mmCIF file of C-alpha atoms and ligand atoms in Angstrom:
data_model
loop_
_atom_site.group_PDB
_atom_site.id
_atom_site.type_symbol
_atom_site.label_atom_id
_atom_site.label_comp_id
_atom_site.label_asym_id
_atom_site.label_seq_id
_atom_site.Cartn_x
_atom_site.Cartn_y
_atom_site.Cartn_z
ATOM 1 C CA MET A 1 -2.368 -16.504 -11.004
ATOM 2 C CA ASN A 2 -3.855 -14.983 -7.868
ATOM 3 C CA TYR A 3 -2.559 -11.716 -6.402
ATOM 4 C CA ARG A 4 -3.321 -10.827 -2.800
ATOM 5 C CA ILE A 5 -1.901 -9.743 0.560
ATOM 6 C CA ALA A 6 -0.195 -12.586 2.471
ATOM 7 C CA THR A 7 -1.584 -14.011 5.702
ATOM 8 C CA SER A 8 0.643 -14.580 8.744
ATOM 9 C CA GLU A 9 0.646 -18.383 8.147
ATOM 10 C CA GLU A 10 2.507 -17.638 4.906
ATOM 11 C CA PHE A 11 5.316 -15.634 6.513
ATOM 12 C CA PRO A 12 7.705 -18.656 6.725
ATOM 13 C CA ARG A 13 7.407 -19.066 2.921
ATOM 14 C CA LEU A 14 8.068 -15.332 2.456
ATOM 15 C CA ALA A 15 11.154 -15.648 4.672
ATOM 16 C CA GLU A 16 12.308 -18.582 2.537
ATOM 17 C CA LEU A 17 11.816 -16.521 -0.649
ATOM 18 C CA ARG A 18 13.834 -13.723 0.951
ATOM 19 C CA TRP A 19 16.664 -16.182 1.554
ATOM 20 C CA LYS A 20 16.487 -17.340 -2.091
ATOM 21 C CA PHE A 21 16.461 -13.739 -3.365
ATOM 22 C CA ARG A 22 19.514 -12.668 -1.403
ATOM 23 C CA ARG A 23 21.443 -15.879 -2.156
ATOM 24 C CA GLU A 24 20.637 -15.435 -5.849
ATOM 25 C CA SER A 25 22.039 -11.899 -5.566
ATOM 26 C CA GLY A 26 25.304 -13.437 -4.482
ATOM 27 C CA GLU A 27 25.300 -12.489 -0.811
ATOM 28 C CA GLU A 28 27.244 -14.812 1.476
ATOM 29 C CA PRO A 29 25.140 -15.706 4.553
ATOM 30 C CA LEU A 30 26.451 -15.294 8.088
ATOM 31 C CA MET A 31 23.889 -17.780 9.442
ATOM 32 C CA GLU A 32 22.205 -21.092 8.601
ATOM 33 C CA LYS A 33 19.136 -21.014 6.374
ATOM 34 C CA ALA A 34 16.815 -22.458 9.071
ATOM 35 C CA ASP A 35 17.965 -19.823 11.564
ATOM 36 C CA PHE A 36 17.426 -17.053 9.008
ATOM 37 C CA VAL A 37 13.942 -18.284 8.049
ATOM 38 C CA SER A 38 12.883 -18.509 11.691
ATOM 39 C CA ARG A 39 14.196 -15.048 12.615
ATOM 40 C CA CYS A 40 12.950 -13.447 9.401
ATOM 41 C CA THR A 41 9.483 -14.951 10.001
ATOM 42 C CA ASP A 42 9.459 -13.257 13.428
ATOM 43 C CA PHE A 43 10.558 -9.990 11.806
ATOM 44 C CA LEU A 44 7.737 -10.183 9.248
ATOM 45 C CA LYS A 45 5.181 -10.928 11.970
ATOM 46 C CA THR A 46 6.228 -7.897 14.034
ATOM 47 C CA ALA A 47 6.476 -5.676 10.939
ATOM 48 C CA SER A 48 2.987 -6.709 9.832
ATOM 49 C CA GLU A 49 1.488 -6.191 13.274
ATOM 50 C CA ASN A 50 2.873 -2.658 13.531
ATOM 51 C CA GLY A 51 0.808 -1.786 10.454
ATOM 52 C CA PHE A 52 3.581 -0.206 8.401
ATOM 53 C CA HIS A 53 4.330 -3.164 6.134
ATOM 54 C CA THR A 54 2.157 -4.922 3.542
ATOM 55 C CA PHE A 55 3.284 -8.108 1.820
ATOM 56 C CA TRP A 56 1.780 -8.750 -1.630
ATOM 57 C CA ILE A 57 2.077 -12.229 -3.137
ATOM 58 C CA ALA A 58 1.564 -13.976 -6.466
ATOM 59 C CA GLU A 59 0.087 -17.427 -5.957
ATOM 60 C CA SER A 60 -0.166 -20.250 -8.482
ATOM 61 C CA SER A 61 -1.902 -23.550 -7.563
ATOM 62 C CA ASP A 62 -1.474 -22.839 -3.838
ATOM 63 C CA GLU A 63 2.249 -22.076 -4.226
ATOM 64 C CA ILE A 64 3.621 -18.579 -3.571
ATOM 65 C CA VAL A 65 5.802 -17.867 -6.609
ATOM 66 C CA GLY A 66 6.503 -14.179 -6.098
ATOM 67 C CA ASN A 67 6.214 -11.308 -3.675
ATOM 68 C CA LEU A 68 6.451 -7.541 -3.428
ATOM 69 C CA PHE A 69 6.530 -5.642 -0.146
ATOM 70 C CA VAL A 70 5.424 -2.091 0.607
ATOM 71 C CA HIS A 71 6.709 -0.145 3.608
ATOM 72 C CA ARG A 72 4.362 2.694 4.535
ATOM 73 C CA ILE A 73 6.181 5.909 5.489
ATOM 74 C CA ASP A 74 3.907 8.300 7.397
ATOM 75 C CA LEU A 75 4.597 12.010 6.915
ATOM 76 C CA ILE A 76 4.448 14.613 9.644
ATOM 77 C CA PRO A 77 0.990 16.242 9.644
ATOM 78 C CA ARG A 78 0.544 19.466 7.722
ATOM 79 C CA PRO A 79 -2.194 21.990 8.444
ATOM 80 C CA CYS A 80 -3.512 21.489 4.895
ATOM 81 C CA GLN A 81 -3.386 17.657 5.067
ATOM 82 C CA PHE A 82 -3.128 16.069 8.467
ATOM 83 C CA GLN A 83 -2.663 12.466 7.370
ATOM 84 C CA ASP A 84 -0.251 11.678 4.549
ATOM 85 C CA ALA A 85 2.015 8.812 3.517
ATOM 86 C CA PHE A 86 4.124 7.371 0.762
ATOM 87 C CA GLY A 87 5.226 3.808 0.048
ATOM 88 C CA TYR A 88 8.665 2.244 -0.295
ATOM 89 C CA VAL A 89 8.449 -0.721 -2.679
ATOM 90 C CA THR A 90 10.964 -3.446 -1.896
ATOM 91 C CA ASN A 91 11.720 -7.185 -1.994
ATOM 92 C CA ASN A 92 10.329 -7.656 -5.493
ATOM 93 C CA TYR A 93 11.039 -11.301 -6.272
ATOM 94 C CA VAL A 94 9.611 -13.947 -8.606
ATOM 95 C CA ILE A 95 11.053 -17.468 -8.525
ATOM 96 C CA PRO A 96 13.227 -18.112 -11.618
ATOM 97 C CA SER A 97 10.899 -20.753 -13.143
ATOM 98 C CA HIS A 98 8.048 -18.207 -13.320
ATOM 99 C CA ARG A 99 9.906 -15.145 -14.640
ATOM 100 C CA GLY A 100 9.175 -13.344 -17.886
ATOM 101 C CA ARG A 101 5.425 -14.055 -17.788
ATOM 102 C CA GLY A 102 4.246 -10.700 -16.446
ATOM 103 C CA ILE A 103 4.022 -11.630 -12.752
ATOM 104 C CA GLY A 104 6.340 -8.798 -11.652
ATOM 105 C CA LYS A 105 4.353 -6.365 -13.767
ATOM 106 C CA ALA A 106 1.026 -7.608 -12.355
ATOM 107 C CA LEU A 107 2.293 -7.334 -8.763
ATOM 108 C CA LEU A 108 3.304 -3.718 -9.441
ATOM 109 C CA ALA A 109 -0.117 -2.998 -10.961
ATOM 110 C CA LYS A 110 -1.871 -4.479 -7.891
ATOM 111 C CA VAL A 111 0.323 -2.459 -5.545
ATOM 112 C CA ARG A 112 -0.327 0.694 -7.519
ATOM 113 C CA GLU A 113 -4.104 0.145 -7.361
ATOM 114 C CA TRP A 114 -3.974 -0.616 -3.623
ATOM 115 C CA ALA A 115 -1.638 2.316 -2.808
ATOM 116 C CA THR A 116 -3.940 4.687 -4.703
ATOM 117 C CA LYS A 117 -6.887 3.485 -2.587
ATOM 118 C CA GLU A 118 -4.745 3.957 0.544
ATOM 119 C CA ASP A 119 -4.226 7.553 -0.651
ATOM 120 C CA PHE A 120 -0.415 7.340 -0.726
ATOM 121 C CA GLU A 121 1.188 10.406 -2.285
ATOM 122 C CA LEU A 122 3.714 8.311 -4.264
ATOM 123 C CA LEU A 123 5.733 5.103 -4.409
ATOM 124 C CA ILE A 124 9.528 4.892 -4.466
ATOM 125 C CA VAL A 125 11.868 2.032 -5.334
ATOM 126 C CA TYR A 126 15.612 1.388 -5.497
ATOM 127 C CA PRO A 127 15.704 -0.673 -8.703
ATOM 128 C CA SER A 128 18.431 -3.057 -9.732
ATOM 129 C CA GLU A 129 19.806 -2.055 -13.130
ATOM 130 C CA ARG A 130 18.159 -5.057 -14.805
ATOM 131 C CA ALA A 131 14.746 -4.161 -13.353
ATOM 132 C CA GLU A 132 14.756 -0.445 -14.231
ATOM 133 C CA ALA A 133 12.812 -0.961 -17.484
ATOM 134 C CA LEU A 134 10.115 -2.928 -15.645
ATOM 135 C CA TYR A 135 9.536 -0.105 -13.146
ATOM 136 C CA ALA A 136 9.668 2.558 -15.878
ATOM 137 C CA ARG A 137 6.982 0.700 -17.874
ATOM 138 C CA GLU A 138 4.767 0.666 -14.770
ATOM 139 C CA GLY A 139 5.010 4.419 -14.223
ATOM 140 C CA PHE A 140 8.111 4.980 -12.081
ATOM 141 C CA GLU A 141 10.289 7.925 -13.156
ATOM 142 C CA SER A 142 13.812 9.052 -12.245
ATOM 143 C CA LYS A 143 13.203 12.603 -11.177
ATOM 144 C CA ASN A 144 16.266 13.099 -9.003
ATOM 145 C CA ASP A 145 14.149 14.645 -6.257
ATOM 146 C CA VAL A 146 15.772 12.391 -3.671
ATOM 147 C CA MET A 147 19.185 13.181 -2.163
ATOM 148 C CA GLU A 148 20.891 10.458 -0.178
ATOM 149 C CA MET A 149 23.911 10.438 2.103
ATOM 150 C CA ARG A 150 25.666 7.069 2.097
ATOM 151 C CA LEU A 151 26.891 6.095 5.582
ATOM 152 C CA ARG A 152 28.188 2.601 4.814
ATOM 153 C CA ASP A 153 28.118 -0.127 2.146
ATOM 154 C CA PHE A 154 24.856 -2.052 1.584
HETATM 155 C C1 LIG B 201 12.398 -8.370 -11.146
HETATM 156 C C2 LIG B 201 11.449 -9.574 -11.172
HETATM 157 C C3 LIG B 201 10.613 -9.592 -9.894
HETATM 158 C C4 LIG B 201 10.525 -9.429 -12.394
HETATM 159 O O1 LIG B 201 9.603 -10.502 -12.362
HETATM 160 P P1 LIG B 201 8.964 -11.070 -13.713
HETATM 161 O O2 LIG B 201 7.699 -11.767 -13.331
HETATM 162 O O3 LIG B 201 9.964 -11.825 -14.474
HETATM 163 O O4 LIG B 201 8.627 -9.679 -14.473
HETATM 164 P P2 LIG B 201 7.787 -9.457 -15.789
HETATM 165 O O5 LIG B 201 7.638 -10.739 -16.567
HETATM 166 O O6 LIG B 201 6.537 -8.735 -15.446
HETATM 167 O O7 LIG B 201 8.711 -8.417 -16.557
HETATM 168 C C5 LIG B 201 9.935 -8.813 -17.103
HETATM 169 C C6 LIG B 201 10.907 -7.679 -16.851
HETATM 170 O O8 LIG B 201 11.532 -7.846 -15.578
HETATM 171 C C7 LIG B 201 12.884 -7.381 -15.640
HETATM 172 N N1 LIG B 201 13.757 -8.522 -15.329
HETATM 173 C C8 LIG B 201 13.841 -9.694 -15.976
HETATM 174 N N2 LIG B 201 14.740 -10.499 -15.386
HETATM 175 C C9 LIG B 201 15.231 -9.823 -14.338
HETATM 176 C C10 LIG B 201 16.192 -10.142 -13.331
HETATM 177 N N3 LIG B 201 16.831 -11.327 -13.289
HETATM 178 N N4 LIG B 201 16.418 -9.233 -12.389
HETATM 179 C C11 LIG B 201 15.804 -8.039 -12.376
HETATM 180 N N5 LIG B 201 14.873 -7.682 -13.323
HETATM 181 C C12 LIG B 201 14.606 -8.571 -14.287
HETATM 182 C C13 LIG B 201 13.106 -6.857 -17.059
HETATM 183 O O9 LIG B 201 12.785 -5.464 -17.060
HETATM 184 C C14 LIG B 201 12.063 -7.635 -17.838
HETATM 185 O O10 LIG B 201 11.671 -6.956 -18.984
HETATM 186 P P3 LIG B 201 12.468 -7.235 -20.344
HETATM 187 O O11 LIG B 201 12.411 -8.702 -20.567
HETATM 188 O O12 LIG B 201 11.723 -6.450 -21.362
HETATM 189 O O13 LIG B 201 13.858 -6.755 -20.124
HETATM 190 C C15 LIG B 201 12.241 -10.919 -11.334
HETATM 191 O O14 LIG B 201 13.020 -10.870 -12.508
HETATM 192 C C16 LIG B 201 13.165 -11.218 -10.165
HETATM 193 O O15 LIG B 201 12.714 -11.756 -9.163
HETATM 194 N N6 LIG B 201 14.459 -10.873 -10.300
HETATM 195 C C17 LIG B 201 15.447 -11.154 -9.257
HETATM 196 C C18 LIG B 201 15.264 -10.241 -8.057
HETATM 197 C C19 LIG B 201 15.360 -8.773 -8.453
HETATM 198 O O16 LIG B 201 16.285 -8.353 -9.124
HETATM 199 N N7 LIG B 201 14.365 -8.004 -8.022
HETATM 200 C C20 LIG B 201 14.270 -6.580 -8.320
HETATM 201 C C21 LIG B 201 14.927 -5.776 -7.287
HETATM 202 S S1 LIG B 201 14.727 -4.049 -7.635
#
């Protein structure tokens, strides 16, 4: 298994995986798959070019079998530390045939190593209930520091 950051040529495959992930979660689409993949590919291209998104992939025999995205959130400069950021971990998905073999864990480890080098203060995630144990094993804690105000349903 190879873990690395995706190239732009791979964005259509990432868009397809996004479709699979959300369909597997039971969401009913309001558009055709081809339309979604095309528009999502454009979104990923723009998001990557603006420098705030990084798309990690797990690759097996030239096939992308999993991905994990990080959205960089830049903090307002402080006199004691001008440049600061944290990372929002999202879109963690491994195709069903490859689950339970440590790919999700390895992607998290890679992201942790990379985010440490990038000097992020911390990483956050909104875990599904089933995935909570995975994140906890990799060092995520529920500290209740975050308050949120819900404005509408997800
Ligand atoms: C979460 C996910 C990426 C883990 O990938 P993986 O390669 O199977 O992960 P690992 O083999 O490293 O670790 C297995 C752990 O993943 C979690 N997990 C397993 N199946 C899962 C599922 N269907 N959904 C969410 N988490 C799952 C469990 O914590 C499991 O540990 P356990 O067997 O001790 O309970 C993968 O299960 C998946 O794509 N699930 C569907 C999408 C999803 O729920 N993503 C998480 C959103 S927060």
